[in-house]
Amino acid sequence: MTPPTPRARPVAPVWLDRALAFAGATAALLSFGLFAWLVWDLARLGLPRISWTFLTGEIEDAGRSGGIGPLLVSTLLILVCCLALVIPLGTGCALWLSEFVRRGSLAARLVTGGVDLLASVPSIVFGLFGMVFFGQTLKMGFSILSGGLTLACMILPILVRTTLSALEALPADLRPASAGLGLTRTTSIVKLLLPAALPGIVVGITLGIGRALSETAALIFTSGYSIRWPSSFWDSGRALSVHIYDLTLNVPQSGAMASSTALVLLALILVVNSAAVALSEHWLRRRHQTS
Amino acid sequence: MNSTGLSRENDAETPSSGGHRTVAASLSVSGLSVHYRDFTAVGGIDLEIPEGEITALVGPSGCGKSSFLHSLNRLTDLIPGCRVAGSIRLSDGTEVTHPKTDVLSLRRRVGIVFQRPNPFPQSIRRNFEIPLKEHGWRKRDIPDRMETVLREVGLWNEISDRLHKSAIALSGGQQQRLCIARALALEPEVILFDEPCSALDPIASGVVEDLIHSLRGRLTVVIVTHNLAQARRIADRAAVFWVRDGIGTIVEHGPAERVFTAPSNPDAASYLSGARG
Ligand SMILES: Nc1ncnc2c1ncn2[C@@H]1O[C@H](COP(=O)(O)OP(=O)(O)OP(=O)(O)O)[C@@H](O)[C@H]1O
Ligand SMILES: [Mg+2]
């Protein structure tokens, strides 16, 4: 309240504080408004069509009518493939970087550098790589497997980075505490470090899921266009995002369908992410309270 | 099982019996030095640490007390570039510094408690289950073991109803006693304390000090402390560290009584009298 020296002029006048607060509030409002407008616009166009038959039905008339059932299944299967590869690979890589090599060593710098470079590769390049490597070299062809694995490569850097920073942010005395009790490294990692870093790892997985579900370019050449019900990971299957792209670009008078599909995709991301968070919280709580 | 306050575990003065395999071990240190890359932090250490006694290590900041203490159970291995030379022999002949020594079982036998309480960020129960399981305790024996040591540190009555709650939610003093209990649970022969009270308020500090004092006779205790009055109160033997020619070393050691009242080394004398350090 009272200035340190009487009559000393404040360095920054009070109106500047107010202006800054106002500018901040405006920016926040605009950001939220953008989100709200986007959702509202999608809902206005897409919501009327959404029904159980839309969610489970097959595509008709090139997507102008019918549903998106097979695509929903394909999308989920692609995601399963992707996560099954990227979670062990990403956590393993981050664990190795944080627990097994010295920070700043040549090996560590090479790996982090490589991972960071991966993060800046455009997704269309991942698509081409996936088509050649998974599709042709590994003979997976146009398949859900090809698509999922390509996505895994694409979101790997996100997972490595978030897991690594979660591990590095752990209290520094956790490691001497466990070493001082004669715990093996494995016990220390599995029972102490990973559970403590889990919330951070889940954030990484959540971001990765968002990225993966909204990806188009990496999937067009890998999991392909097929709109039939997939019967295995080896089948081609069109992802929701690819469908939206296809409708918008190639199918006239399908705008409402595209909006409905986009709405479903948005809801899917929300559901999968909340499931990931809830699962990890449940697991942590159990870990905390029982053996 | 359901021991009440009158049970044997609660009486910390008697050497523990009944199921404890704990025997104190002595440590015999000779020609020890600790190096951080090219820098020699500690050198020329010869020290006998008798079994069942409390040995206090005192000296000004940075003279290598922690480095020395951590070399006693090879925690120095964790620091990249740190090297320990010389000999540390346990009374059964185990050579601590030998590269083939089983470090994990060594650390069970020579436990450590740090300056800052460091319970695992999990439930109180998990804090005991993880290390006990690791060292071969059967699952069904763990609750008893945990109760015994929690009683020894006087925590049982305070926390027995929230063993499933996070250990991080305890007060600093409680956390430190939990860490002591966790170290004791593994039935160590030697326990190292690195300034165990300096992060605690005076009352909690007094509780922990009494607790350490109560270990006397059952375990070999080595404690680093900046609190000379504390060292005087609890130590049987004392060693004064001092930096000589840039290298930390022991300039005075022997029975605590003599070291504190009639030190022969002038540096130690001035440090202990509060004139320097
Ligand atoms: N990890 C390390 N790397 C390099 N030098 C270190 C490391 N740890 C300690 N040292 C150095 O070794 C010397 C002894 O440090 P140490 O921590 O053993 O002293 P201390 O007596 O425990 O001090 P304090 O009373 O402040 O805890 C110091 O000069 C310190 O700078
Ligand atoms: Mg120290």
Tab-separated table of N, CA and C and ligand atoms in Angstrom, chain B residues 36 39 41 60-67 79 195 226, ligand 1:
chain	number	residue	atom	x	y	z
B	36	TYR	N	36.679	-36.931	-6.968
B	36	TYR	CA	35.707	-36.552	-7.993
B	36	TYR	C	36.512	-36.154	-9.211
B	39	PHE	N	39.736	-34.204	-8.770
B	39	PHE	CA	39.734	-33.522	-7.483
B	39	PHE	C	39.672	-34.539	-6.338
B	41	ALA	N	38.653	-35.115	-2.830
B	41	ALA	CA	37.846	-34.468	-1.796
B	41	ALA	C	38.301	-34.900	-0.410
B	60	PRO	N	33.911	-28.507	9.506
B	60	PRO	CA	33.285	-27.432	8.746
B	60	PRO	C	32.713	-27.924	7.421
B	61	SER	N	31.903	-27.096	6.795
B	61	SER	CA	31.253	-27.439	5.545
B	61	SER	C	32.289	-27.694	4.449
B	62	GLY	N	32.016	-28.694	3.634
B	62	GLY	CA	32.874	-28.923	2.479
B	62	GLY	C	34.155	-29.676	2.763
B	63	CYS	N	34.295	-30.215	3.985
B	63	CYS	CA	35.546	-30.906	4.279
B	63	CYS	C	35.449	-32.394	3.968
B	64	GLY	N	34.345	-32.837	3.423
B	64	GLY	CA	34.294	-34.206	2.913
B	64	GLY	C	33.617	-35.219	3.818
B	65	LYS	N	32.835	-34.755	4.782
B	65	LYS	CA	32.168	-35.699	5.673
B	65	LYS	C	31.165	-36.567	4.900
B	66	SER	N	30.359	-35.908	4.071
B	66	SER	CA	29.363	-36.683	3.321
B	66	SER	C	30.039	-37.623	2.337
B	67	SER	N	31.066	-37.132	1.670
B	67	SER	CA	31.773	-37.975	0.707
B	67	SER	C	32.276	-39.233	1.397
B	79	ILE	N	27.586	-41.362	-8.289
B	79	ILE	CA	28.059	-40.093	-8.849
B	79	ILE	C	29.052	-40.373	-9.962
B	195	GLU	N	23.618	-35.727	8.613
B	195	GLU	CA	22.910	-34.563	9.160
B	195	GLU	C	21.406	-34.808	9.248
B	226	HIS	N	26.366	-31.124	12.239
B	226	HIS	CA	26.961	-29.807	12.441
B	226	HIS	C	26.659	-29.294	13.830
C	1	LIG	N1	29.298	-34.705	-6.850
C	1	LIG	C1	30.413	-33.977	-6.647
C	1	LIG	N2	31.190	-33.623	-7.672
C	1	LIG	C2	32.317	-32.896	-7.477
C	1	LIG	N3	32.737	-32.482	-6.291
C	1	LIG	C3	32.008	-32.807	-5.217
C	1	LIG	C4	30.797	-33.576	-5.332
C	1	LIG	N4	30.285	-33.737	-4.098
C	1	LIG	C5	31.120	-33.111	-3.252
C	1	LIG	N5	32.155	-32.559	-3.922
C	1	LIG	C6	33.252	-31.802	-3.333
C	1	LIG	O1	33.876	-32.596	-2.347
C	1	LIG	C7	34.180	-31.818	-1.209
C	1	LIG	C8	33.558	-32.440	0.002
C	1	LIG	O2	32.152	-32.357	-0.112
C	1	LIG	P1	31.188	-33.038	0.937
C	1	LIG	O3	29.807	-32.860	0.471
C	1	LIG	O4	31.663	-34.426	1.192
C	1	LIG	O5	31.450	-32.132	2.232
C	1	LIG	P2	30.698	-32.101	3.609
C	1	LIG	O6	31.732	-32.138	4.663
C	1	LIG	O7	29.654	-33.138	3.665
C	1	LIG	O8	30.027	-30.685	3.585
C	1	LIG	P3	28.671	-30.217	4.277
C	1	LIG	O9	28.954	-30.146	5.733
C	1	LIG	O10	28.417	-28.869	3.687
C	1	LIG	O11	27.640	-31.211	3.938
C	1	LIG	C9	33.693	-30.406	-1.486
C	1	LIG	O12	34.791	-29.634	-1.899
C	1	LIG	C10	32.720	-30.576	-2.612
C	1	LIG	O13	32.752	-29.454	-3.467
